[in-house]
Short mmCIF file of N, CA and C in Angstrom, two decimals:
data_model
loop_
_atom_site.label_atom_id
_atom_site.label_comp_id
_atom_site.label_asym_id
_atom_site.label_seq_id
_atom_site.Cartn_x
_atom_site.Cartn_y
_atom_site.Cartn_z
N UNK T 1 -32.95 20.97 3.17
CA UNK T 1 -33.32 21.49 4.47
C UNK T 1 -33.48 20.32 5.45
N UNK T 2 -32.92 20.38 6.44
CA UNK T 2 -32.84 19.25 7.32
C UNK T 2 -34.17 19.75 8.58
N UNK T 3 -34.95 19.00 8.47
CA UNK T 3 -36.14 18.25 9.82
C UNK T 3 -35.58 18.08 10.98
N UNK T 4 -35.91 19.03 11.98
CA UNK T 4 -35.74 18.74 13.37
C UNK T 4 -36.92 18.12 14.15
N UNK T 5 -38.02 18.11 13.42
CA UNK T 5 -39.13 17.18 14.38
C UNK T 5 -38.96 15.54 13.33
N UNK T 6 -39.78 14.82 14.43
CA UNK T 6 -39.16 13.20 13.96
C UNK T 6 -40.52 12.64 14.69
N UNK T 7 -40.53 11.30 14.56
CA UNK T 7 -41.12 10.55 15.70
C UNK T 7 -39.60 9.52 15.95
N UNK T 8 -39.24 9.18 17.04
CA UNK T 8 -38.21 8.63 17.35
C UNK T 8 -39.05 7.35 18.09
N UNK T 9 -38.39 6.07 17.59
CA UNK T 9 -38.16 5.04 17.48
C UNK T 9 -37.50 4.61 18.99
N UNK T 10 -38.07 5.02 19.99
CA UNK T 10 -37.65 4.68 21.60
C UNK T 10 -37.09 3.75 21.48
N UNK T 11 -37.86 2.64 21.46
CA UNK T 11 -37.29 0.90 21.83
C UNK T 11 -36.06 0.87 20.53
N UNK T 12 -35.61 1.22 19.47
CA UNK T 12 -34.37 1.03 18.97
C UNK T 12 -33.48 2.29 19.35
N UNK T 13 -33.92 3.41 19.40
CA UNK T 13 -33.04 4.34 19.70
C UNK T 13 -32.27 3.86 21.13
N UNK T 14 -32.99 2.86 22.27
CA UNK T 14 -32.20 3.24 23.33
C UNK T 14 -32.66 1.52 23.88
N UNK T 15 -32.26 0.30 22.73
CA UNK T 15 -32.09 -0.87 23.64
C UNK T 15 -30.83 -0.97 23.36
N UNK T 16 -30.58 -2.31 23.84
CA UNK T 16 -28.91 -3.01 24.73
C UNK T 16 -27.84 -2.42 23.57
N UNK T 17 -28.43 -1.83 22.52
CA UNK T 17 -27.35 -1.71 21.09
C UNK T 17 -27.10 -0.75 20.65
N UNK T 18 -27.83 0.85 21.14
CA UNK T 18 -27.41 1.95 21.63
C UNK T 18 -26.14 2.57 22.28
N UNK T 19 -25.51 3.37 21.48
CA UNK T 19 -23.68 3.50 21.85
C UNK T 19 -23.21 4.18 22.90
N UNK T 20 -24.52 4.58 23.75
CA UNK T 20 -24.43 4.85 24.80
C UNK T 20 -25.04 4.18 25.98
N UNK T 21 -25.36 2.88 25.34
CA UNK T 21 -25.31 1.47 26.82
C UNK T 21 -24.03 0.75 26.83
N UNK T 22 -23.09 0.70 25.74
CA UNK T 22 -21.69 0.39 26.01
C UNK T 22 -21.76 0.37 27.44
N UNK T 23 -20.49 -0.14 27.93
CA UNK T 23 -20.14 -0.59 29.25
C UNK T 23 -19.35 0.42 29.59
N UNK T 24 -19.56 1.31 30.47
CA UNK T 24 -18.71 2.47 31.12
C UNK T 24 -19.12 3.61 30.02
N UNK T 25 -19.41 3.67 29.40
CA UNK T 25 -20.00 4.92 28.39
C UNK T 25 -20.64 5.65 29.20
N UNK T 26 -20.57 6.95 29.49
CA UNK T 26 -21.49 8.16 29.30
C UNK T 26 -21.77 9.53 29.00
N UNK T 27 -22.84 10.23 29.02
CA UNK T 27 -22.48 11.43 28.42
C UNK T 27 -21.80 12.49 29.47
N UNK T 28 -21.67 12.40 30.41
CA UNK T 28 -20.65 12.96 31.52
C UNK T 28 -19.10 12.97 31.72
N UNK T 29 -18.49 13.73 32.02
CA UNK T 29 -17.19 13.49 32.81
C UNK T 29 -17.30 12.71 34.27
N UNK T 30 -17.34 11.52 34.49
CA UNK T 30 -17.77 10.39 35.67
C UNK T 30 -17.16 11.04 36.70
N UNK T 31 -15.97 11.77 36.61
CA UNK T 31 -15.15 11.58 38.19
C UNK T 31 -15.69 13.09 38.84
N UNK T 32 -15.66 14.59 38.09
CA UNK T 32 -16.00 15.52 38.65
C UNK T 32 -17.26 15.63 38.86
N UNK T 33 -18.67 15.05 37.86
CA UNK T 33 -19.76 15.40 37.97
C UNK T 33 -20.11 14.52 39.34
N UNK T 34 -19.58 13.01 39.10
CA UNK T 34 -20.25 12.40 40.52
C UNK T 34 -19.75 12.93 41.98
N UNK T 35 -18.54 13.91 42.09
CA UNK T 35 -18.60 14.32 42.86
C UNK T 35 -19.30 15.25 43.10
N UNK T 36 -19.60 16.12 42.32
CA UNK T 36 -20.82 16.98 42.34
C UNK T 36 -21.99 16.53 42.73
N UNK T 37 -21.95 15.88 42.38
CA UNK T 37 -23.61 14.98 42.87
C UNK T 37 -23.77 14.08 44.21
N UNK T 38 -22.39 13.88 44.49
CA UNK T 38 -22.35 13.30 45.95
C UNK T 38 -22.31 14.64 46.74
N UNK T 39 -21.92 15.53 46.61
CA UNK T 39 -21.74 16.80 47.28
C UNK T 39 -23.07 17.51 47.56
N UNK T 40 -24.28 17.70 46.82
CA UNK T 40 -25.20 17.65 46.69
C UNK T 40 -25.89 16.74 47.92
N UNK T 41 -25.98 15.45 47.30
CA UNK T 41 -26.58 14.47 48.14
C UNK T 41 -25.73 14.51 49.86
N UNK T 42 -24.51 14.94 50.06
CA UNK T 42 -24.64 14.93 51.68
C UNK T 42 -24.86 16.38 51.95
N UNK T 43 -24.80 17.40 51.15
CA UNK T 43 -25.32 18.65 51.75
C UNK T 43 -27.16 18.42 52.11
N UNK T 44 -27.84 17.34 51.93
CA UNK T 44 -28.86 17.30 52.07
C UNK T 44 -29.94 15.97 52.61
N UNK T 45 -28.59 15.34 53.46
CA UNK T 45 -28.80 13.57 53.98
C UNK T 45 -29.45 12.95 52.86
N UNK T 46 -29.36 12.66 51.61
CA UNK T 46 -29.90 12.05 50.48
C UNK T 46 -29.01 10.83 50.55
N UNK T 47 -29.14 9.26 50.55
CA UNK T 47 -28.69 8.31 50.40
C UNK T 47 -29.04 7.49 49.45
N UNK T 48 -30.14 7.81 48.27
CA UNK T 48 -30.58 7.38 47.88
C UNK T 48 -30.96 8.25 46.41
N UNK T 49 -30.35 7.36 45.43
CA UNK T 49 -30.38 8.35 43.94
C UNK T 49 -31.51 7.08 42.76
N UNK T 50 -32.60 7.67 42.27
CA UNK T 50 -32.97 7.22 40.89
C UNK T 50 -32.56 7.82 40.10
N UNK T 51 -31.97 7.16 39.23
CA UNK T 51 -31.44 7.47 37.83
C UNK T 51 -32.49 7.20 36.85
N UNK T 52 -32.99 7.84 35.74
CA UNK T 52 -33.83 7.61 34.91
C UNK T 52 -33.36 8.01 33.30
N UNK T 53 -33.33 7.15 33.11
CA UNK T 53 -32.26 7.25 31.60
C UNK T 53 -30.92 7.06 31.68
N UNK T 54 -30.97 5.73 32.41
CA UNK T 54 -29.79 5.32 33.11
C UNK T 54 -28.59 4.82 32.18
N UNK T 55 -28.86 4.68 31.49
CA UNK T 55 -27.61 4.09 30.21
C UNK T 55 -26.78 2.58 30.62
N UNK T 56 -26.11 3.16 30.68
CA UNK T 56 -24.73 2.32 30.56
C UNK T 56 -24.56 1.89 32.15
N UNK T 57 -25.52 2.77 32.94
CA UNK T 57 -25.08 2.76 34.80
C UNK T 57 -24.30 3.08 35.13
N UNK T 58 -23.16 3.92 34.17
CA UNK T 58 -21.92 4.17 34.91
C UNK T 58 -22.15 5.31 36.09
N UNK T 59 -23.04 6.09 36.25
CA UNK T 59 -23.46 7.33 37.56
C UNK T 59 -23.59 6.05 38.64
N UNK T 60 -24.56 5.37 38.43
CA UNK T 60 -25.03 4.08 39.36
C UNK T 60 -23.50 3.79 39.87
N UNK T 61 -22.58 3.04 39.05
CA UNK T 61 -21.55 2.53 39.83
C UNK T 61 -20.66 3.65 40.57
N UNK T 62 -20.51 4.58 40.13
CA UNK T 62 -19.84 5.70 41.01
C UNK T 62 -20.67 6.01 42.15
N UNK T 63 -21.79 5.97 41.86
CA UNK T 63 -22.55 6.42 43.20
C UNK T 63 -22.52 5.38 44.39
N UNK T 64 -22.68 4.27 44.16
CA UNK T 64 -22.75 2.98 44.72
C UNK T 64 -21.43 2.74 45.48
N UNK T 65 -20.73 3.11 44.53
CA UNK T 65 -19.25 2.89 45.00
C UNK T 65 -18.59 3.83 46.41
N UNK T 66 -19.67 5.06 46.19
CA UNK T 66 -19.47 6.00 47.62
C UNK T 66 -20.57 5.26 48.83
N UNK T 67 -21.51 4.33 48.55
CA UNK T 67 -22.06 4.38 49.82
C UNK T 67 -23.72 4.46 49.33
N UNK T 68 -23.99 5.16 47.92
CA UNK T 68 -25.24 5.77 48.36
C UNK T 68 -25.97 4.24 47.73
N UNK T 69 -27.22 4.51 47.33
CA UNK T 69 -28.49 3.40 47.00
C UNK T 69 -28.41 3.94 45.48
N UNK T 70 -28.88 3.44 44.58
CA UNK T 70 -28.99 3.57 43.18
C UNK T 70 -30.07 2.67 42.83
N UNK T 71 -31.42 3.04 42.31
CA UNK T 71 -32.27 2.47 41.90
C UNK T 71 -32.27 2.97 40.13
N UNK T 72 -31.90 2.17 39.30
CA UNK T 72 -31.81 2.40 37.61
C UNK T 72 -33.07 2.25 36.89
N UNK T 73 -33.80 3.14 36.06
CA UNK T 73 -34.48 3.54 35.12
C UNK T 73 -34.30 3.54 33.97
N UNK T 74 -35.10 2.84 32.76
CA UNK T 74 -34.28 2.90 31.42
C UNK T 74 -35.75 2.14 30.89
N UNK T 75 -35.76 2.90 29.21
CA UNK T 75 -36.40 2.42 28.33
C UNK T 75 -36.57 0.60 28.26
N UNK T 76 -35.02 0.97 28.18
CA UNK T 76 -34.50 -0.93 28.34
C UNK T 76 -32.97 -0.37 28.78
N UNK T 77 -33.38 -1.58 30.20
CA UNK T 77 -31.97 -1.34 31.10
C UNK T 77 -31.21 -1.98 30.75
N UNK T 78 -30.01 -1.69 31.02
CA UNK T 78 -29.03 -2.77 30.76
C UNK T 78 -28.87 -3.83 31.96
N UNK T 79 -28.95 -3.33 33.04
CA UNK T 79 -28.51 -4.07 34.46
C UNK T 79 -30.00 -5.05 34.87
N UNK T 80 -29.84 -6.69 35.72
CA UNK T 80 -30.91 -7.49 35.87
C UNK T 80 -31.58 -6.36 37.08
N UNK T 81 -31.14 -5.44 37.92
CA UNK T 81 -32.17 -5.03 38.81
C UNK T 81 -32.61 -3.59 37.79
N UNK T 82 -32.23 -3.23 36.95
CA UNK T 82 -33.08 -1.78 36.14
C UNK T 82 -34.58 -1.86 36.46
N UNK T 83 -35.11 -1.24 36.39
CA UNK T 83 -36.73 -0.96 36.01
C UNK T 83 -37.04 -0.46 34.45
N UNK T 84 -38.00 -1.09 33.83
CA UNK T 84 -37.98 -0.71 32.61
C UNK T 84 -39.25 0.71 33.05
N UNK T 85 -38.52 1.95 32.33
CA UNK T 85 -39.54 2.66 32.48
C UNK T 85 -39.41 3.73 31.25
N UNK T 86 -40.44 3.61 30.47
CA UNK T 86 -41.11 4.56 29.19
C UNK T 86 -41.15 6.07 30.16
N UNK T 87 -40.35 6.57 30.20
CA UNK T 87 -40.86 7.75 30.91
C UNK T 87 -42.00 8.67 29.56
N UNK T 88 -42.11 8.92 28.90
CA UNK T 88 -43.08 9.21 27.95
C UNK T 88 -44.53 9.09 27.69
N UNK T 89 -44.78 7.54 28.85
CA UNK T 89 -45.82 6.35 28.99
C UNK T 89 -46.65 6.90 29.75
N UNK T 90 -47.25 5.78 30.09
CA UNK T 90 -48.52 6.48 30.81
C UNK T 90 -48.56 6.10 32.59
N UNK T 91 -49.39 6.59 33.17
CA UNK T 91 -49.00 7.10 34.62
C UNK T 91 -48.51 5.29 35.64
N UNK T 92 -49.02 4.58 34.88
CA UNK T 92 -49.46 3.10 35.60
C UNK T 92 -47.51 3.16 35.64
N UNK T 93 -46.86 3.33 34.68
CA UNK T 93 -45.36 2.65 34.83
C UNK T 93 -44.53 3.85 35.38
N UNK T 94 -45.38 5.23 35.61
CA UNK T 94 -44.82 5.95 36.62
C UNK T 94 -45.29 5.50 38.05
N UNK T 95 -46.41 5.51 38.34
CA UNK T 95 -46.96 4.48 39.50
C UNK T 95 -45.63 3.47 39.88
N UNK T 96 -45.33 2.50 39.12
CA UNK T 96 -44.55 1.42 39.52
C UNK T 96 -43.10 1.39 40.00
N UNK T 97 -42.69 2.70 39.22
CA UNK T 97 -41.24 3.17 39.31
C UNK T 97 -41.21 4.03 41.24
N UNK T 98 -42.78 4.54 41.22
CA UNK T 98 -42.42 5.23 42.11
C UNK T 98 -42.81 4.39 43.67
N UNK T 99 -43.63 3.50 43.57
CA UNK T 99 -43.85 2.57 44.91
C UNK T 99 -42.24 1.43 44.78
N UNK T 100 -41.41 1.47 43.96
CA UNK T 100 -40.23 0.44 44.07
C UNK T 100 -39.18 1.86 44.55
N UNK T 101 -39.39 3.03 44.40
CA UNK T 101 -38.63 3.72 45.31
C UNK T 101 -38.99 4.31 46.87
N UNK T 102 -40.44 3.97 47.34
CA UNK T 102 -41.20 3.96 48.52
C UNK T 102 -40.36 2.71 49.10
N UNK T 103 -40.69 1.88 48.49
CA UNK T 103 -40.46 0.31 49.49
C UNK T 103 -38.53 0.88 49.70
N UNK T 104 -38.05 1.25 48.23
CA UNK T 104 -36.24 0.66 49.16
C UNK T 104 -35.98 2.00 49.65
N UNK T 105 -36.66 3.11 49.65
CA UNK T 105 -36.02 4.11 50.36
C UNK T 105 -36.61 4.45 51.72
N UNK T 106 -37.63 4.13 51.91
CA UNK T 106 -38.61 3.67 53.24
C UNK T 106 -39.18 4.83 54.25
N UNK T 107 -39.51 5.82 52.84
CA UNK T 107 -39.68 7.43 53.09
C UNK T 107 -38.54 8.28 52.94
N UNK T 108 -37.53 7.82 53.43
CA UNK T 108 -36.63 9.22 53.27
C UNK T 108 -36.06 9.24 51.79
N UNK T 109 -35.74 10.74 52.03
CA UNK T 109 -35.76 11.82 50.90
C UNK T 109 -34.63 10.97 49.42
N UNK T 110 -35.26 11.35 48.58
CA UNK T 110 -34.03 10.92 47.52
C UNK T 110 -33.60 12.34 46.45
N UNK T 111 -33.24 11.16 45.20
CA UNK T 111 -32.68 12.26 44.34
C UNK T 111 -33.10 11.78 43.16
N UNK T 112 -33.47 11.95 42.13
CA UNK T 112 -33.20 11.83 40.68
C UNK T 112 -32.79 12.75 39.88
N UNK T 113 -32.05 11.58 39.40
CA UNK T 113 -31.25 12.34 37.59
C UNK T 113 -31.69 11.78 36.40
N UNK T 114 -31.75 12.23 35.53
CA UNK T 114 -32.33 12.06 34.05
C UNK T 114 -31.38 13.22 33.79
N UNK T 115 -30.25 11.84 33.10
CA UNK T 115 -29.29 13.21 32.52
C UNK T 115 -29.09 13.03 30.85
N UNK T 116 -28.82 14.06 29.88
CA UNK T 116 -29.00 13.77 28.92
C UNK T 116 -30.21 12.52 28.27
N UNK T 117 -31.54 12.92 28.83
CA UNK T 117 -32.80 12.40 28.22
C UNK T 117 -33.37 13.15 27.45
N UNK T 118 -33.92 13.74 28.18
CA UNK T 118 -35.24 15.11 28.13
C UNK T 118 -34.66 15.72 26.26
N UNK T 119 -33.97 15.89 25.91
CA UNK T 119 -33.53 16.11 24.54
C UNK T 119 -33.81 14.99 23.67
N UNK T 120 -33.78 14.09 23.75
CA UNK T 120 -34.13 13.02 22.80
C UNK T 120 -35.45 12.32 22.82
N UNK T 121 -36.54 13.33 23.70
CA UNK T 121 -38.15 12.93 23.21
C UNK T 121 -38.64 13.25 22.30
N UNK T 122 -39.41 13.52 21.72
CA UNK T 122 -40.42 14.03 20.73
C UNK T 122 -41.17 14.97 21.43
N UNK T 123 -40.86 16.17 20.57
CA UNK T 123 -42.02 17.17 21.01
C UNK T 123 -43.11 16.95 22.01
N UNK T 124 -43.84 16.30 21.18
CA UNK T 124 -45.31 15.73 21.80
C UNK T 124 -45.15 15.02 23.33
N UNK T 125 -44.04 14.35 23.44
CA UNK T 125 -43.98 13.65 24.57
C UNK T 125 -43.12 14.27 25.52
N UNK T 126 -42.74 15.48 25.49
CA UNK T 126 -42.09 16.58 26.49
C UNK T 126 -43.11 16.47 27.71
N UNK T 127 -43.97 17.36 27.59
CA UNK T 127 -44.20 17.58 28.73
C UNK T 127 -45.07 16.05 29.84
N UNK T 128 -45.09 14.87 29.01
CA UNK T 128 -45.56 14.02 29.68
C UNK T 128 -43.94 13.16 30.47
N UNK T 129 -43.38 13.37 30.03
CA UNK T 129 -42.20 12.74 30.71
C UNK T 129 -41.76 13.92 31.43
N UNK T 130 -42.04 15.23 31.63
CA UNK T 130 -41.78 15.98 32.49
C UNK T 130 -42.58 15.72 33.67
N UNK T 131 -43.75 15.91 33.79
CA UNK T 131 -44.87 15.34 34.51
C UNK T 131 -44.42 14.14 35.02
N UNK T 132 -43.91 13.51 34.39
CA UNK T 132 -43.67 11.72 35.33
C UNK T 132 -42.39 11.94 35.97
N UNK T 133 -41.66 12.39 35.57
CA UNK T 133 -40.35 12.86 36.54
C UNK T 133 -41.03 13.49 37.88
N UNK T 134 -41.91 14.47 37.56
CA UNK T 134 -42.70 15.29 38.84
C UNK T 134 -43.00 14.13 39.64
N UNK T 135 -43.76 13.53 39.25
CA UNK T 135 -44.53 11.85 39.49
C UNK T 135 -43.86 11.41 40.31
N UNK T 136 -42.27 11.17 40.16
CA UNK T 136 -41.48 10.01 40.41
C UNK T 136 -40.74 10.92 41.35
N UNK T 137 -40.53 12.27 41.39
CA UNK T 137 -40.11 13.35 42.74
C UNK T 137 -41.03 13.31 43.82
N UNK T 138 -41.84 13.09 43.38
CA UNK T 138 -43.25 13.66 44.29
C UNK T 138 -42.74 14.26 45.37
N UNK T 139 -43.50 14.57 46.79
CA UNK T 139 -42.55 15.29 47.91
C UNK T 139 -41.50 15.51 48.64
N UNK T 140 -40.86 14.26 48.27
CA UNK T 140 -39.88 13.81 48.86
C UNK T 140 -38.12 13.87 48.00
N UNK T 141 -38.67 14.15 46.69
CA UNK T 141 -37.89 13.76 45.82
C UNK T 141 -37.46 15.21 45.41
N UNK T 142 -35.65 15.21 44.94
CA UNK T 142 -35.07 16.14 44.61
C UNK T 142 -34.26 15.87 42.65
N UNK T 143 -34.79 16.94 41.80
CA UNK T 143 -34.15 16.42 40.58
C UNK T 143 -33.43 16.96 39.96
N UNK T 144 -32.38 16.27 39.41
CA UNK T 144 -31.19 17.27 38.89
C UNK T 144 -31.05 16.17 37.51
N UNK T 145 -31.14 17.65 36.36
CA UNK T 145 -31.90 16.99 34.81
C UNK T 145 -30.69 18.04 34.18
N UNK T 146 -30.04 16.94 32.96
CA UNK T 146 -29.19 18.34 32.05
C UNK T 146 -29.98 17.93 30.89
N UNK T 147 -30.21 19.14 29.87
CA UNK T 147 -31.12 18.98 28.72
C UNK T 147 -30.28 20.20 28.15
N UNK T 148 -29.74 19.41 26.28
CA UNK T 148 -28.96 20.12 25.95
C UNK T 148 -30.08 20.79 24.97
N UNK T 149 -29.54 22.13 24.38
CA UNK T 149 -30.42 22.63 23.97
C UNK T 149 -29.91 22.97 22.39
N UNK T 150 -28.98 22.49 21.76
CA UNK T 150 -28.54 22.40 20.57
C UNK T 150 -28.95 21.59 19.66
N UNK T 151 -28.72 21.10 18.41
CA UNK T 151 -28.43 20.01 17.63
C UNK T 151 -27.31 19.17 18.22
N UNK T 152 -27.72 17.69 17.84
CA UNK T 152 -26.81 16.48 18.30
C UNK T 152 -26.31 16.84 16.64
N UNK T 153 -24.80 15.46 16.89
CA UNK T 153 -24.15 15.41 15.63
C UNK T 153 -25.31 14.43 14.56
N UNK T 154 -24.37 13.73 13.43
CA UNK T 154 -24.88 13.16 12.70
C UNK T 154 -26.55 13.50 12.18
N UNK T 155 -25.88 14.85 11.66
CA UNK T 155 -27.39 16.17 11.42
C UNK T 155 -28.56 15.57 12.61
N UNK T 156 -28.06 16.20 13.33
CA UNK T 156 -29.44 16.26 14.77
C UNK T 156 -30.14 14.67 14.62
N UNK T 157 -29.44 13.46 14.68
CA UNK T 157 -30.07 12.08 14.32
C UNK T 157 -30.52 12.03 15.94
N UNK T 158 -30.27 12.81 16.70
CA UNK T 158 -30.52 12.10 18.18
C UNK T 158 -31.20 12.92 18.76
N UNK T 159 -30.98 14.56 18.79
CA UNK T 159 -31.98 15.53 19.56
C UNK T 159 -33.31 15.60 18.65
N UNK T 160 -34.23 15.15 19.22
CA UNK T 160 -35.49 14.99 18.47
C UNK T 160 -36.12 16.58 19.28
N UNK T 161 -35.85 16.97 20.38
CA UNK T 161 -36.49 18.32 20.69
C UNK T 161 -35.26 19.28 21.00
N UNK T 162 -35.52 20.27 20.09
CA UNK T 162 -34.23 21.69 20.85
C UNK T 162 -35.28 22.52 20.84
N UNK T 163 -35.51 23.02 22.43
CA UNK T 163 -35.87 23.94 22.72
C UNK T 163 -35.16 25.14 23.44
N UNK T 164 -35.18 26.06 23.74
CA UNK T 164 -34.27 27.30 25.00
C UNK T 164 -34.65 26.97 25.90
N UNK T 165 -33.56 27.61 26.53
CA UNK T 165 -33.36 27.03 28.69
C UNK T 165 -34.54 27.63 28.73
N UNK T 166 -35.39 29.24 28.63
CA UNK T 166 -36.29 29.02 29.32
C UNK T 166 -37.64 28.63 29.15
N UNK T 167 -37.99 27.85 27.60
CA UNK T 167 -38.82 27.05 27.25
C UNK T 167 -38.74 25.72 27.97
N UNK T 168 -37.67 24.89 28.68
CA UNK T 168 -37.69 23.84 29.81
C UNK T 168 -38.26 24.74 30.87
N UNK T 169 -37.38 25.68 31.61
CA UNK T 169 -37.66 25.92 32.74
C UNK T 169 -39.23 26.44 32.91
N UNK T 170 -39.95 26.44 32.01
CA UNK T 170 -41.22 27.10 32.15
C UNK T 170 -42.28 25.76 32.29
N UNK T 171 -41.83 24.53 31.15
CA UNK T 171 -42.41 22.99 31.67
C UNK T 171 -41.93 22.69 32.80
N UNK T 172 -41.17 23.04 33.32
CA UNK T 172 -40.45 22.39 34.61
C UNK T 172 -41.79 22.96 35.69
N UNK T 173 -41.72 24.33 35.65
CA UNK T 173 -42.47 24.81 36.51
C UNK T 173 -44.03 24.44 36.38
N UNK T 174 -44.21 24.67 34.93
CA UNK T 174 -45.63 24.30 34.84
C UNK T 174 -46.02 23.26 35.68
N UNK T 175 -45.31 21.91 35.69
CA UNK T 175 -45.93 20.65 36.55
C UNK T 175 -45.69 20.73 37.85
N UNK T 176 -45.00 21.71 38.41
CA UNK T 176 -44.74 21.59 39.51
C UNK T 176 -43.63 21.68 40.45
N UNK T 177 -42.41 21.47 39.48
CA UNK T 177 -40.88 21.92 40.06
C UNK T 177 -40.71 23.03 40.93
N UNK T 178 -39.89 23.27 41.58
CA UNK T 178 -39.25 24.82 42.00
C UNK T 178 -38.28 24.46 41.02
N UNK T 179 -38.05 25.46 40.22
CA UNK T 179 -36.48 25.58 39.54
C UNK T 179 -35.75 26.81 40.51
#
């Protein structure tokens, strides 16, 4: 019988040696989704995207590459300007993530993505990295999160939480989202 709860091993699951910090790796199709997401961001004067569970940066360089701002988030970043941020952690390194997007966005409105994260926490640490995403939206902030809700391959070695869409959408709301 195979174990779907774990405690997962953050700092090895997701430093520089993780097969999804490769260089240009990600879990997206790069060319249609970032247009999606630029489409998004001018339907709503957004110039400015945090990424949080930034990987590899490849969203960052597509985004960048249109014009917009990209501030990167990561357990352990790959890039010298990343922010290291435990989203799981405690409020002080949500605090920090979110006054370094005050200073470069200088009030106006942004965006974050945390794409393919939110599946690879631990139970226990769901709804606190939901909450710090809230944190890191606060009023100004708009978030667009994919959370798969299956087993990963290599018997579920990577989704440490599968829950149903509307077991997210109900943490989402709980802290505070509009979904």
């Amino acid at each position: 019988m195979t174990s779907y709860a774990n405690t997962t091993d953050y700092q090895r699951l997701y430093s520089p040696a993780y097969f999804g910090k490769a260089s240009g790796v990600s879990s997206f199709t790069p060319d249609a989704f970032s247009k999606e997401i630029l489409a998004f961001c001018a339907a709503r004067s957004v110039r400015h995207v945090v990424d949080v569970g930034s990987g590899s940066g490849a969203l960052a360089v597509l985004l960048r590459g249109a014009g917009i701002h990209v501030i990167t988030c990561d357990f352990e970043p790959v890039s010298d300007d990343g922010i290291h941020f435990d989203l799981s952690g405690f409020s002080e390194e949500t605090a920090k993530v979110f006054h370094a997007i005050e200073r470069q966005t200088g009030g106006s409105p942004w965006l974050v993505t945390c794409l393919d994260v939110l599946e690879h926490m631990d139970i226990e640490d769901v709804y606190a990295a939901i909450r710090n995403l809230r944190m890191v939206c606060c009023d100004q902030g708009l978030l667009i999160a994919s959370i798969s809700t299956r087993p990963s391959s290599a018997d579920n070695k990577f989704h440490a939480t599968i829950l149903p869409k509307p077991t997210w959408l109900e943490i989402l709301r709980t802290v505070g989202f509009a979904v």
